[in-house]
Amino acid sequence: MTLIKLLTEQFDISSTDIEKALSYQQKYSGRLEDILVNMGSLPEEQIPTLLSRYLNIPLLNMDDYTNLSPHENIECESLKLFAEHKWVPLEVNSDRWLIATKDPLNSVMLDWIGKCSVDVELLIATESEIQELNHKLIRQEASDNSSLVTDEENKLRELASEAPVVNLLNSLISRSLRAGASDMHLEPFKGKYRARFRVDGVLHESEVLAASMQLPIVTRLKILAGMDIAEKRRPQDGKIEMRIANQEIDIRVSALPVNEGESIVMRFLKKESVQYDMSILGLSEDVYQCLQLDIKKTAGVVLLTGPTGSGKTTTLYTFLNSLNNEDVKIITLEDPVEYQLDGVNQVQVNSDIGFDFSAGLRSVVRQDPDIIMLGEIRDKETAQIALQSALTGHLVFSTVHTNNAASAYTRLLDLGVDEFLLNAALISVVAQRLARKVCSNCSGPDPEEAALIEKYNLRSIAREFNVDTIKLKKGAGCAICDNTGYKGRLAITEYLACDDHIKAFRKDADFILNAQKHNKALKRRTLMEDGFFKAIVGETTIEEVIRVAG
């Protein structure tokens, strides 16, 4: 039986949907069943049954494999190949291997089978079953190598519960929150254990502790965050919920083994103090007006680009907040969900069970949303589903990691997305950085204004963007800004509209340069120019612009 006949007769797929999927396949390639899943016509959980019937391969019965043992007689290279393509060896004998897979048509693995000197039998499994089998193997391996809880572990718990350790950690957390820190870093440094706070994106050393305090503090944090205190060789993540000074605080805790112990980073998420208002982002008026038009379109993709910590998620939340009303359904896919938005369906991905961005996005499309926010585009599959969703009537917001707006095109092309799909779906791309604002309490004219104007040719920038008077400012430092001269942050942006000219440019080695020339002809600023523009009008400093955008 052909695949199309199977789909129509046994899976009730309409001929109209089949024709649409075949048309898409002819233009963009791809597997027919995957296209139908992305269209929302075929539930993803039916794929294993479809492949089983079409290829005449049995389905996995998990009850038959409650216990698995690591296969020491499999070569390391083969194990790496299995893990990469999500194939799990269930039984391994000298003349027969039984393997579970969710993708029996994987070309790389079929090539491996062709070169293999043993008979290979396959069983078709779901993504979650593959994850569960892998976890069973990992747990069995850990069980074989583990021992009973030692006296040393009990001593660690006692040490971490002593009053001096508890008081010290509470004091550090309270001080960091009073300073307005977004993160606190605890790390070994020159035979000591130092604490640093990140305020407005910049780390400041707060206290240097004795090296003997490292183990009890780390253990205390691991206990609070639900981590394994005996595990010191692998990175761990956890979460602490607490109330400090009548504030509900979520603390995301990350532990990383380093040469002299463990580095701990605590990210503070203040539930009650977050505002998502377009007016407080610090966007320039021209960029603000363009984005207001973009986010009110009914279909397409708006992308934000920039490194980690550049405020992309906050900007996306702000877009959603301005669109959030009773007339639209908004669904987000995030890793992790950091802040709850009232009226928005927020979903956290969980790669451990196979629920990653691509799998989650397929499910989201079947929920009939008007607006989708995707935390990050990391791979080809996620990118294609997001762009296809935009073509079928959804407004999609997402992020990618690139240095400027035009590079978003080349990044997506590198992931394997077709150029015509980008041209059809993208509305605009915004590159973003966060710069510290000059402290309004202690700022005054910059004493080096004349030299900076000459060095960075600020007069021509002022003329180009219709600024009459250059007002470079500098903070002297005061109690309000903790003697830094800066208080708060604003967005520095580069806006690229995906208009007919951008679509017409060939996406080759010259594309980024051509896109920048086109933007300049439209009097739109680069990241650096937008930073200089905000420094000229006295919102930040030239030094800060060079730091974040140089």
XYZ file of N, CA, C and O in Angstrom, residues 82 126 166 195 224 238 240 246 283 296 306 318 364 376 524:
60
model
N 24.558 6.046 17.584
C 23.212 5.733 18.074
C 22.617 6.917 18.829
O 21.465 7.310 18.617
N 8.191 5.866 20.074
C 7.895 7.299 20.110
C 9.096 8.055 20.681
O 10.010 7.446 21.257
N 23.979 29.735 57.160
C 22.634 30.180 56.787
C 22.548 31.707 56.796
O 22.036 32.325 55.857
N 32.161 36.743 46.018
C 30.775 36.993 45.620
C 30.734 38.247 44.758
O 31.291 39.283 45.132
N 18.855 23.783 49.103
C 17.698 24.655 48.866
C 17.148 24.494 47.450
O 15.941 24.591 47.237
N 18.934 24.112 39.380
C 17.853 23.991 40.353
C 17.113 25.294 40.514
O 17.422 26.303 39.852
N 15.008 27.887 43.550
C 14.630 28.219 44.922
C 13.509 29.244 44.872
O 13.584 30.217 44.116
N 8.959 41.133 51.743
C 7.623 41.153 51.148
C 7.632 41.035 49.632
O 6.691 41.441 48.957
N 13.291 52.445 23.322
C 13.412 52.424 21.866
C 13.354 53.844 21.308
O 12.611 54.693 21.811
N 1.378 44.419 14.785
C -0.073 44.403 14.620
C -0.502 43.703 13.334
O -1.690 43.658 13.013
N 20.633 38.963 19.060
C 21.570 39.518 20.029
C 22.094 38.423 20.936
O 21.559 37.312 20.970
N 7.132 42.242 26.073
C 6.498 43.555 25.933
C 5.583 43.583 24.713
O 4.480 44.131 24.759
N 1.696 23.278 19.492
C 1.139 24.628 19.634
C 0.306 25.007 18.414
O -0.778 25.587 18.537
N 13.465 30.591 21.258
C 14.700 30.648 20.476
C 14.616 29.685 19.310
O 14.050 28.593 19.434
N 18.171 54.625 8.484
C 18.035 53.786 9.668
C 19.419 53.505 10.228
O 20.376 53.312 9.492
